Amino acid sequence: MAYYKEIVTKAVIGKGKKTITEEREINLGQNIDNVLGCWVINHSFSGNVVNDSIVVSGNYDVNVWYSCNNNTKTNVIIKNFNYQVPMKVKLKENSKLNKNSEIIVRSLNQPSVSDVELENGVIKLIVDKQMGVEVIGDTIVRVSVEDEMDEYEEIIDDDIEVNEDYLT
């Protein structure tokens, strides 16, 4: 007859990923002739449980290399952008998200600028990134056990000799 034991442990109870496209603007307040290059650095992020849902918060720096003064000078501007993205994560059956759930966030595709336009002195950017989320929580594993050994068995040593005249 098989017996079952239940083990409570931490495991991945949900996963999800999301591709995010953001439109950003940088206004320098001066005449720009051309955008020569654009890149994203210093991406940092974390995930939190907010009202029974997951929110990924983060920030990154966008560096824009541009020319001005009739293409005679160049300069680089660095602009920091913050974001908050709600993530829908499908949880495994009988699992629940709570304040004790651990949220692991990964950047599956680092943020990058996919399009840059210069319009009336305003630099318009499209930033793309892909984020992945794993939820770690308590789960129960049922394990089949062959023999149930909850009681101690009596150990008898047959090799011991007893001196019956000891008390006399």
mmCIF file with all atom_site columns, C-alpha atoms in Angstrom:
data_model
loop_
_atom_site.group_PDB
_atom_site.id
_atom_site.type_symbol
_atom_site.label_atom_id
_atom_site.label_alt_id
_atom_site.label_comp_id
_atom_site.label_asym_id
_atom_site.label_entity_id
_atom_site.label_seq_id
_atom_site.pdbx_PDB_ins_code
_atom_site.Cartn_x
_atom_site.Cartn_y
_atom_site.Cartn_z
_atom_site.occupancy
_atom_site.B_iso_or_equiv
_atom_site.pdbx_formal_charge
_atom_site.auth_seq_id
_atom_site.auth_comp_id
_atom_site.auth_asym_id
_atom_site.auth_atom_id
_atom_site.pdbx_PDB_model_num
ATOM 1   C CA . MET A 1 1   ? 0.000  0.000   0.000   1.00 0.00 ? 1   MET A CA 1
ATOM 2   C CA . ALA A 1 2   ? 1.433  3.383   -0.984  1.00 0.00 ? 2   ALA A CA 1
ATOM 3   C CA . TYR A 1 3   ? 1.392  6.333   1.345   1.00 0.00 ? 3   TYR A CA 1
ATOM 4   C CA . TYR A 1 4   ? 1.747  9.986   0.393   1.00 0.00 ? 4   TYR A CA 1
ATOM 5   C CA . LYS A 1 5   ? 3.594  12.788  2.106   1.00 0.00 ? 5   LYS A CA 1
ATOM 6   C CA . GLU A 1 6   ? 3.076  16.462  1.296   1.00 0.00 ? 6   GLU A CA 1
ATOM 7   C CA . ILE A 1 7   ? 6.121  18.732  1.137   1.00 0.00 ? 7   ILE A CA 1
ATOM 8   C CA . VAL A 1 8   ? 5.676  22.501  1.193   1.00 0.00 ? 8   VAL A CA 1
ATOM 9   C CA . THR A 1 9   ? 8.410  24.197  -0.843  1.00 0.00 ? 9   THR A CA 1
ATOM 10  C CA . LYS A 1 10  ? 9.198  27.279  -2.927  1.00 0.00 ? 10  LYS A CA 1
ATOM 11  C CA . ALA A 1 11  ? 8.823  26.937  -6.692  1.00 0.00 ? 11  ALA A CA 1
ATOM 12  C CA . VAL A 1 12  ? 7.981  28.905  -9.822  1.00 0.00 ? 12  VAL A CA 1
ATOM 13  C CA . ILE A 1 13  ? 4.196  29.296  -9.728  1.00 0.00 ? 13  ILE A CA 1
ATOM 14  C CA . GLY A 1 14  ? 3.855  31.654  -12.689 1.00 0.00 ? 14  GLY A CA 1
ATOM 15  C CA . LYS A 1 15  ? 5.697  33.079  -15.699 1.00 0.00 ? 15  LYS A CA 1
ATOM 16  C CA . GLY A 1 16  ? 5.020  35.768  -18.247 1.00 0.00 ? 16  GLY A CA 1
ATOM 17  C CA . LYS A 1 17  ? 6.708  38.046  -20.753 1.00 0.00 ? 17  LYS A CA 1
ATOM 18  C CA . LYS A 1 18  ? 5.763  41.300  -22.385 1.00 0.00 ? 18  LYS A CA 1
ATOM 19  C CA . THR A 1 19  ? 7.128  43.333  -25.291 1.00 0.00 ? 19  THR A CA 1
ATOM 20  C CA . ILE A 1 20  ? 6.961  47.033  -24.496 1.00 0.00 ? 20  ILE A CA 1
ATOM 21  C CA . THR A 1 21  ? 7.155  49.907  -26.975 1.00 0.00 ? 21  THR A CA 1
ATOM 22  C CA . GLU A 1 22  ? 7.448  53.430  -25.581 1.00 0.00 ? 22  GLU A CA 1
ATOM 23  C CA . GLU A 1 23  ? 7.360  56.771  -27.358 1.00 0.00 ? 23  GLU A CA 1
ATOM 24  C CA . ARG A 1 24  ? 9.740  59.285  -25.774 1.00 0.00 ? 24  ARG A CA 1
ATOM 25  C CA . GLU A 1 25  ? 10.561 62.915  -26.527 1.00 0.00 ? 25  GLU A CA 1
ATOM 26  C CA . ILE A 1 26  ? 13.623 65.022  -25.807 1.00 0.00 ? 26  ILE A CA 1
ATOM 27  C CA . ASN A 1 27  ? 13.390 68.788  -26.243 1.00 0.00 ? 27  ASN A CA 1
ATOM 28  C CA . LEU A 1 28  ? 16.813 70.467  -26.164 1.00 0.00 ? 28  LEU A CA 1
ATOM 29  C CA . GLY A 1 29  ? 15.588 74.011  -26.657 1.00 0.00 ? 29  GLY A CA 1
ATOM 30  C CA . GLN A 1 30  ? 18.101 74.637  -29.448 1.00 0.00 ? 30  GLN A CA 1
ATOM 31  C CA . ASN A 1 31  ? 18.304 74.008  -33.176 1.00 0.00 ? 31  ASN A CA 1
ATOM 32  C CA . ILE A 1 32  ? 19.445 70.513  -34.042 1.00 0.00 ? 32  ILE A CA 1
ATOM 33  C CA . ASP A 1 33  ? 20.596 69.723  -37.556 1.00 0.00 ? 33  ASP A CA 1
ATOM 34  C CA . ASN A 1 34  ? 20.824 65.915  -37.441 1.00 0.00 ? 34  ASN A CA 1
ATOM 35  C CA . VAL A 1 35  ? 20.612 63.036  -35.017 1.00 0.00 ? 35  VAL A CA 1
ATOM 36  C CA . LEU A 1 36  ? 23.845 61.113  -35.536 1.00 0.00 ? 36  LEU A CA 1
ATOM 37  C CA . GLY A 1 37  ? 23.311 58.260  -33.101 1.00 0.00 ? 37  GLY A CA 1
ATOM 38  C CA . CYS A 1 38  ? 21.153 57.074  -30.244 1.00 0.00 ? 38  CYS A CA 1
ATOM 39  C CA . TRP A 1 39  ? 21.605 54.302  -27.670 1.00 0.00 ? 39  TRP A CA 1
ATOM 40  C CA . VAL A 1 40  ? 20.226 53.126  -24.328 1.00 0.00 ? 40  VAL A CA 1
ATOM 41  C CA . ILE A 1 41  ? 22.384 52.341  -21.276 1.00 0.00 ? 41  ILE A CA 1
ATOM 42  C CA . ASN A 1 42  ? 22.093 51.855  -17.503 1.00 0.00 ? 42  ASN A CA 1
ATOM 43  C CA . HIS A 1 43  ? 18.855 49.868  -17.532 1.00 0.00 ? 43  HIS A CA 1
ATOM 44  C CA . SER A 1 44  ? 17.730 48.883  -14.038 1.00 0.00 ? 44  SER A CA 1
ATOM 45  C CA . PHE A 1 45  ? 14.405 47.390  -12.953 1.00 0.00 ? 45  PHE A CA 1
ATOM 46  C CA . SER A 1 46  ? 12.526 45.481  -10.249 1.00 0.00 ? 46  SER A CA 1
ATOM 47  C CA . GLY A 1 47  ? 9.127  43.869  -9.784  1.00 0.00 ? 47  GLY A CA 1
ATOM 48  C CA . ASN A 1 48  ? 6.628  44.252  -6.969  1.00 0.00 ? 48  ASN A CA 1
ATOM 49  C CA . VAL A 1 49  ? 3.213  42.933  -6.014  1.00 0.00 ? 49  VAL A CA 1
ATOM 50  C CA . VAL A 1 50  ? 0.694  45.794  -6.041  1.00 0.00 ? 50  VAL A CA 1
ATOM 51  C CA . ASN A 1 51  ? -2.969 45.055  -5.315  1.00 0.00 ? 51  ASN A CA 1
ATOM 52  C CA . ASP A 1 52  ? -2.822 41.403  -6.408  1.00 0.00 ? 52  ASP A CA 1
ATOM 53  C CA . SER A 1 53  ? -0.971 42.215  -9.632  1.00 0.00 ? 53  SER A CA 1
ATOM 54  C CA . ILE A 1 54  ? 2.670  42.589  -10.675 1.00 0.00 ? 54  ILE A CA 1
ATOM 55  C CA . VAL A 1 55  ? 4.191  45.933  -11.616 1.00 0.00 ? 55  VAL A CA 1
ATOM 56  C CA . VAL A 1 56  ? 7.681  46.210  -13.125 1.00 0.00 ? 56  VAL A CA 1
ATOM 57  C CA . SER A 1 57  ? 9.341  49.550  -12.373 1.00 0.00 ? 57  SER A CA 1
ATOM 58  C CA . GLY A 1 58  ? 12.581 50.699  -13.915 1.00 0.00 ? 58  GLY A CA 1
ATOM 59  C CA . ASN A 1 59  ? 14.629 53.362  -15.595 1.00 0.00 ? 59  ASN A CA 1
ATOM 60  C CA . TYR A 1 60  ? 17.248 53.782  -18.289 1.00 0.00 ? 60  TYR A CA 1
ATOM 61  C CA . ASP A 1 61  ? 19.396 56.492  -19.837 1.00 0.00 ? 61  ASP A CA 1
ATOM 62  C CA . VAL A 1 62  ? 19.087 57.485  -23.489 1.00 0.00 ? 62  VAL A CA 1
ATOM 63  C CA . ASN A 1 63  ? 22.180 59.021  -25.066 1.00 0.00 ? 63  ASN A CA 1
ATOM 64  C CA . VAL A 1 64  ? 21.588 61.062  -28.204 1.00 0.00 ? 64  VAL A CA 1
ATOM 65  C CA . TRP A 1 65  ? 24.492 62.229  -30.349 1.00 0.00 ? 65  TRP A CA 1
ATOM 66  C CA . TYR A 1 66  ? 23.481 65.153  -32.514 1.00 0.00 ? 66  TYR A CA 1
ATOM 67  C CA . SER A 1 67  ? 24.943 67.882  -34.737 1.00 0.00 ? 67  SER A CA 1
ATOM 68  C CA . CYS A 1 68  ? 24.182 71.603  -34.543 1.00 0.00 ? 68  CYS A CA 1
ATOM 69  C CA . ASN A 1 69  ? 25.456 74.986  -35.864 1.00 0.00 ? 69  ASN A CA 1
ATOM 70  C CA . ASN A 1 70  ? 25.010 73.965  -39.497 1.00 0.00 ? 70  ASN A CA 1
ATOM 71  C CA . ASN A 1 71  ? 26.620 70.564  -38.865 1.00 0.00 ? 71  ASN A CA 1
ATOM 72  C CA . THR A 1 72  ? 29.844 72.142  -37.553 1.00 0.00 ? 72  THR A CA 1
ATOM 73  C CA . LYS A 1 73  ? 29.574 70.929  -33.936 1.00 0.00 ? 73  LYS A CA 1
ATOM 74  C CA . THR A 1 74  ? 28.385 67.770  -32.252 1.00 0.00 ? 74  THR A CA 1
ATOM 75  C CA . ASN A 1 75  ? 27.203 67.069  -28.765 1.00 0.00 ? 75  ASN A CA 1
ATOM 76  C CA . VAL A 1 76  ? 25.673 64.267  -26.679 1.00 0.00 ? 76  VAL A CA 1
ATOM 77  C CA . ILE A 1 77  ? 22.692 64.680  -24.396 1.00 0.00 ? 77  ILE A CA 1
ATOM 78  C CA . ILE A 1 78  ? 21.808 62.110  -21.740 1.00 0.00 ? 78  ILE A CA 1
ATOM 79  C CA . LYS A 1 79  ? 18.194 61.846  -20.625 1.00 0.00 ? 79  LYS A CA 1
ATOM 80  C CA . ASN A 1 80  ? 16.875 59.489  -17.930 1.00 0.00 ? 80  ASN A CA 1
ATOM 81  C CA . PHE A 1 81  ? 13.451 57.909  -18.371 1.00 0.00 ? 81  PHE A CA 1
ATOM 82  C CA . ASN A 1 82  ? 11.378 56.047  -15.762 1.00 0.00 ? 82  ASN A CA 1
ATOM 83  C CA . TYR A 1 83  ? 8.656  53.508  -16.441 1.00 0.00 ? 83  TYR A CA 1
ATOM 84  C CA . GLN A 1 84  ? 6.067  51.369  -14.679 1.00 0.00 ? 84  GLN A CA 1
ATOM 85  C CA . VAL A 1 85  ? 4.538  48.461  -16.563 1.00 0.00 ? 85  VAL A CA 1
ATOM 86  C CA . PRO A 1 86  ? 1.766  46.189  -15.241 1.00 0.00 ? 86  PRO A CA 1
ATOM 87  C CA . MET A 1 87  ? 2.457  42.537  -16.093 1.00 0.00 ? 87  MET A CA 1
ATOM 88  C CA . LYS A 1 88  ? -0.224 39.864  -16.384 1.00 0.00 ? 88  LYS A CA 1
ATOM 89  C CA . VAL A 1 89  ? 1.197  36.550  -15.258 1.00 0.00 ? 89  VAL A CA 1
ATOM 90  C CA . LYS A 1 90  ? -0.748 33.322  -15.499 1.00 0.00 ? 90  LYS A CA 1
ATOM 91  C CA . LEU A 1 91  ? -0.335 31.424  -12.233 1.00 0.00 ? 91  LEU A CA 1
ATOM 92  C CA . LYS A 1 92  ? -0.361 27.646  -11.939 1.00 0.00 ? 92  LYS A CA 1
ATOM 93  C CA . GLU A 1 93  ? -3.498 25.952  -10.717 1.00 0.00 ? 93  GLU A CA 1
ATOM 94  C CA . ASN A 1 94  ? -4.309 26.535  -7.006  1.00 0.00 ? 94  ASN A CA 1
ATOM 95  C CA . SER A 1 95  ? -1.567 29.185  -6.715  1.00 0.00 ? 95  SER A CA 1
ATOM 96  C CA . LYS A 1 96  ? -2.141 32.679  -5.416  1.00 0.00 ? 96  LYS A CA 1
ATOM 97  C CA . LEU A 1 97  ? -0.154 35.876  -5.585  1.00 0.00 ? 97  LEU A CA 1
ATOM 98  C CA . ASN A 1 98  ? 0.478  37.457  -2.184  1.00 0.00 ? 98  ASN A CA 1
ATOM 99  C CA . LYS A 1 99  ? 2.858  39.836  -0.430  1.00 0.00 ? 99  LYS A CA 1
ATOM 100 C CA . ASN A 1 100 ? 5.265  36.955  0.321   1.00 0.00 ? 100 ASN A CA 1
ATOM 101 C CA . SER A 1 101 ? 5.614  36.017  -3.353  1.00 0.00 ? 101 SER A CA 1
ATOM 102 C CA . GLU A 1 102 ? 9.079  36.641  -4.746  1.00 0.00 ? 102 GLU A CA 1
ATOM 103 C CA . ILE A 1 103 ? 9.140  38.425  -8.107  1.00 0.00 ? 103 ILE A CA 1
ATOM 104 C CA . ILE A 1 104 ? 12.096 37.813  -10.433 1.00 0.00 ? 104 ILE A CA 1
ATOM 105 C CA . VAL A 1 105 ? 12.324 40.166  -13.423 1.00 0.00 ? 105 VAL A CA 1
ATOM 106 C CA . ARG A 1 106 ? 14.611 39.615  -16.393 1.00 0.00 ? 106 ARG A CA 1
ATOM 107 C CA . SER A 1 107 ? 15.273 41.803  -19.382 1.00 0.00 ? 107 SER A CA 1
ATOM 108 C CA . LEU A 1 108 ? 14.791 39.369  -22.266 1.00 0.00 ? 108 LEU A CA 1
ATOM 109 C CA . ASN A 1 109 ? 15.659 42.051  -24.841 1.00 0.00 ? 109 ASN A CA 1
ATOM 110 C CA . GLN A 1 110 ? 17.538 45.081  -23.560 1.00 0.00 ? 110 GLN A CA 1
ATOM 111 C CA . PRO A 1 111 ? 15.936 48.444  -24.357 1.00 0.00 ? 111 PRO A CA 1
ATOM 112 C CA . SER A 1 112 ? 16.993 49.823  -27.713 1.00 0.00 ? 112 SER A CA 1
ATOM 113 C CA . VAL A 1 113 ? 15.948 52.721  -29.890 1.00 0.00 ? 113 VAL A CA 1
ATOM 114 C CA . SER A 1 114 ? 14.168 51.412  -32.982 1.00 0.00 ? 114 SER A CA 1
ATOM 115 C CA . ASP A 1 115 ? 13.285 54.776  -34.547 1.00 0.00 ? 115 ASP A CA 1
ATOM 116 C CA . VAL A 1 116 ? 14.403 58.403  -34.192 1.00 0.00 ? 116 VAL A CA 1
ATOM 117 C CA . GLU A 1 117 ? 12.773 61.423  -35.774 1.00 0.00 ? 117 GLU A CA 1
ATOM 118 C CA . LEU A 1 118 ? 13.645 65.094  -35.557 1.00 0.00 ? 118 LEU A CA 1
ATOM 119 C CA . GLU A 1 119 ? 10.556 67.275  -35.649 1.00 0.00 ? 119 GLU A CA 1
ATOM 120 C CA . ASN A 1 120 ? 10.671 71.051  -34.978 1.00 0.00 ? 120 ASN A CA 1
ATOM 121 C CA . GLY A 1 121 ? 13.716 70.726  -32.720 1.00 0.00 ? 121 GLY A CA 1
ATOM 122 C CA . VAL A 1 122 ? 12.165 67.859  -30.716 1.00 0.00 ? 122 VAL A CA 1
ATOM 123 C CA . ILE A 1 123 ? 13.796 64.425  -30.835 1.00 0.00 ? 123 ILE A CA 1
ATOM 124 C CA . LYS A 1 124 ? 11.115 61.698  -30.942 1.00 0.00 ? 124 LYS A CA 1
ATOM 125 C CA . LEU A 1 125 ? 12.233 58.203  -30.019 1.00 0.00 ? 125 LEU A CA 1
ATOM 126 C CA . ILE A 1 126 ? 10.690 54.745  -30.088 1.00 0.00 ? 126 ILE A CA 1
ATOM 127 C CA . VAL A 1 127 ? 12.206 52.502  -27.385 1.00 0.00 ? 127 VAL A CA 1
ATOM 128 C CA . ASP A 1 128 ? 11.537 48.745  -27.500 1.00 0.00 ? 128 ASP A CA 1
ATOM 129 C CA . LYS A 1 129 ? 12.242 46.199  -24.766 1.00 0.00 ? 129 LYS A CA 1
ATOM 130 C CA . GLN A 1 130 ? 11.013 42.785  -23.648 1.00 0.00 ? 130 GLN A CA 1
ATOM 131 C CA . MET A 1 131 ? 10.629 41.897  -19.973 1.00 0.00 ? 131 MET A CA 1
ATOM 132 C CA . GLY A 1 132 ? 10.116 38.474  -18.399 1.00 0.00 ? 132 GLY A CA 1
ATOM 133 C CA . VAL A 1 133 ? 8.651  37.810  -14.960 1.00 0.00 ? 133 VAL A CA 1
ATOM 134 C CA . GLU A 1 134 ? 8.742  34.724  -12.751 1.00 0.00 ? 134 GLU A CA 1
ATOM 135 C CA . VAL A 1 135 ? 6.695  34.416  -9.576  1.00 0.00 ? 135 VAL A CA 1
ATOM 136 C CA . ILE A 1 136 ? 8.164  32.261  -6.802  1.00 0.00 ? 136 ILE A CA 1
ATOM 137 C CA . GLY A 1 137 ? 5.713  31.117  -4.152  1.00 0.00 ? 137 GLY A CA 1
ATOM 138 C CA . ASP A 1 138 ? 4.774  28.305  -1.821  1.00 0.00 ? 138 ASP A CA 1
ATOM 139 C CA . THR A 1 139 ? 3.556  25.126  -3.440  1.00 0.00 ? 139 THR A CA 1
ATOM 140 C CA . ILE A 1 140 ? 2.839  21.579  -2.277  1.00 0.00 ? 140 ILE A CA 1
ATOM 141 C CA . VAL A 1 141 ? 4.535  18.509  -3.717  1.00 0.00 ? 141 VAL A CA 1
ATOM 142 C CA . ARG A 1 142 ? 3.000  15.092  -3.051  1.00 0.00 ? 142 ARG A CA 1
ATOM 143 C CA . VAL A 1 143 ? 5.506  12.268  -2.802  1.00 0.00 ? 143 VAL A CA 1
ATOM 144 C CA . SER A 1 144 ? 4.719  8.557   -2.786  1.00 0.00 ? 144 SER A CA 1
ATOM 145 C CA . VAL A 1 145 ? 6.342  6.701   0.127   1.00 0.00 ? 145 VAL A CA 1
ATOM 146 C CA . GLU A 1 146 ? 6.828  2.912   0.002   1.00 0.00 ? 146 GLU A CA 1
ATOM 147 C CA . ASP A 1 147 ? 6.706  1.975   3.704   1.00 0.00 ? 147 ASP A CA 1
ATOM 148 C CA . GLU A 1 148 ? 5.233  4.022   6.476   1.00 0.00 ? 148 GLU A CA 1
ATOM 149 C CA . MET A 1 149 ? 7.705  3.990   9.387   1.00 0.00 ? 149 MET A CA 1
ATOM 150 C CA . ASP A 1 150 ? 6.221  6.299   11.996  1.00 0.00 ? 150 ASP A CA 1
ATOM 151 C CA . GLU A 1 151 ? 6.848  4.072   15.028  1.00 0.00 ? 151 GLU A CA 1
ATOM 152 C CA . TYR A 1 152 ? 10.093 2.847   16.545  1.00 0.00 ? 152 TYR A CA 1
ATOM 153 C CA . GLU A 1 153 ? 10.787 -0.839  16.510  1.00 0.00 ? 153 GLU A CA 1
ATOM 154 C CA . GLU A 1 154 ? 12.111 -2.569  19.604  1.00 0.00 ? 154 GLU A CA 1
ATOM 155 C CA . ILE A 1 155 ? 15.748 -3.599  19.234  1.00 0.00 ? 155 ILE A CA 1
ATOM 156 C CA . ILE A 1 156 ? 16.601 -6.822  21.054  1.00 0.00 ? 156 ILE A CA 1
ATOM 157 C CA . ASP A 1 157 ? 20.174 -7.815  21.652  1.00 0.00 ? 157 ASP A CA 1
ATOM 158 C CA . ASP A 1 158 ? 20.309 -11.619 21.922  1.00 0.00 ? 158 ASP A CA 1
ATOM 159 C CA . ASP A 1 159 ? 24.038 -11.707 22.670  1.00 0.00 ? 159 ASP A CA 1
ATOM 160 C CA . ILE A 1 160 ? 23.847 -10.235 26.188  1.00 0.00 ? 160 ILE A CA 1
ATOM 161 C CA . GLU A 1 161 ? 24.381 -12.684 29.050  1.00 0.00 ? 161 GLU A CA 1
ATOM 162 C CA . VAL A 1 162 ? 22.688 -11.893 32.349  1.00 0.00 ? 162 VAL A CA 1
ATOM 163 C CA . ASN A 1 163 ? 24.209 -12.992 35.670  1.00 0.00 ? 163 ASN A CA 1
ATOM 164 C CA . GLU A 1 164 ? 21.189 -14.185 37.642  1.00 0.00 ? 164 GLU A CA 1
ATOM 165 C CA . ASP A 1 165 ? 23.146 -14.285 40.957  1.00 0.00 ? 165 ASP A CA 1
ATOM 166 C CA . TYR A 1 166 ? 24.047 -10.581 40.736  1.00 0.00 ? 166 TYR A CA 1
ATOM 167 C CA . LEU A 1 167 ? 21.682 -9.444  43.520  1.00 0.00 ? 167 LEU A CA 1
ATOM 168 C CA . THR A 1 168 ? 22.725 -12.090 46.051  1.00 0.00 ? 168 THR A CA 1
#
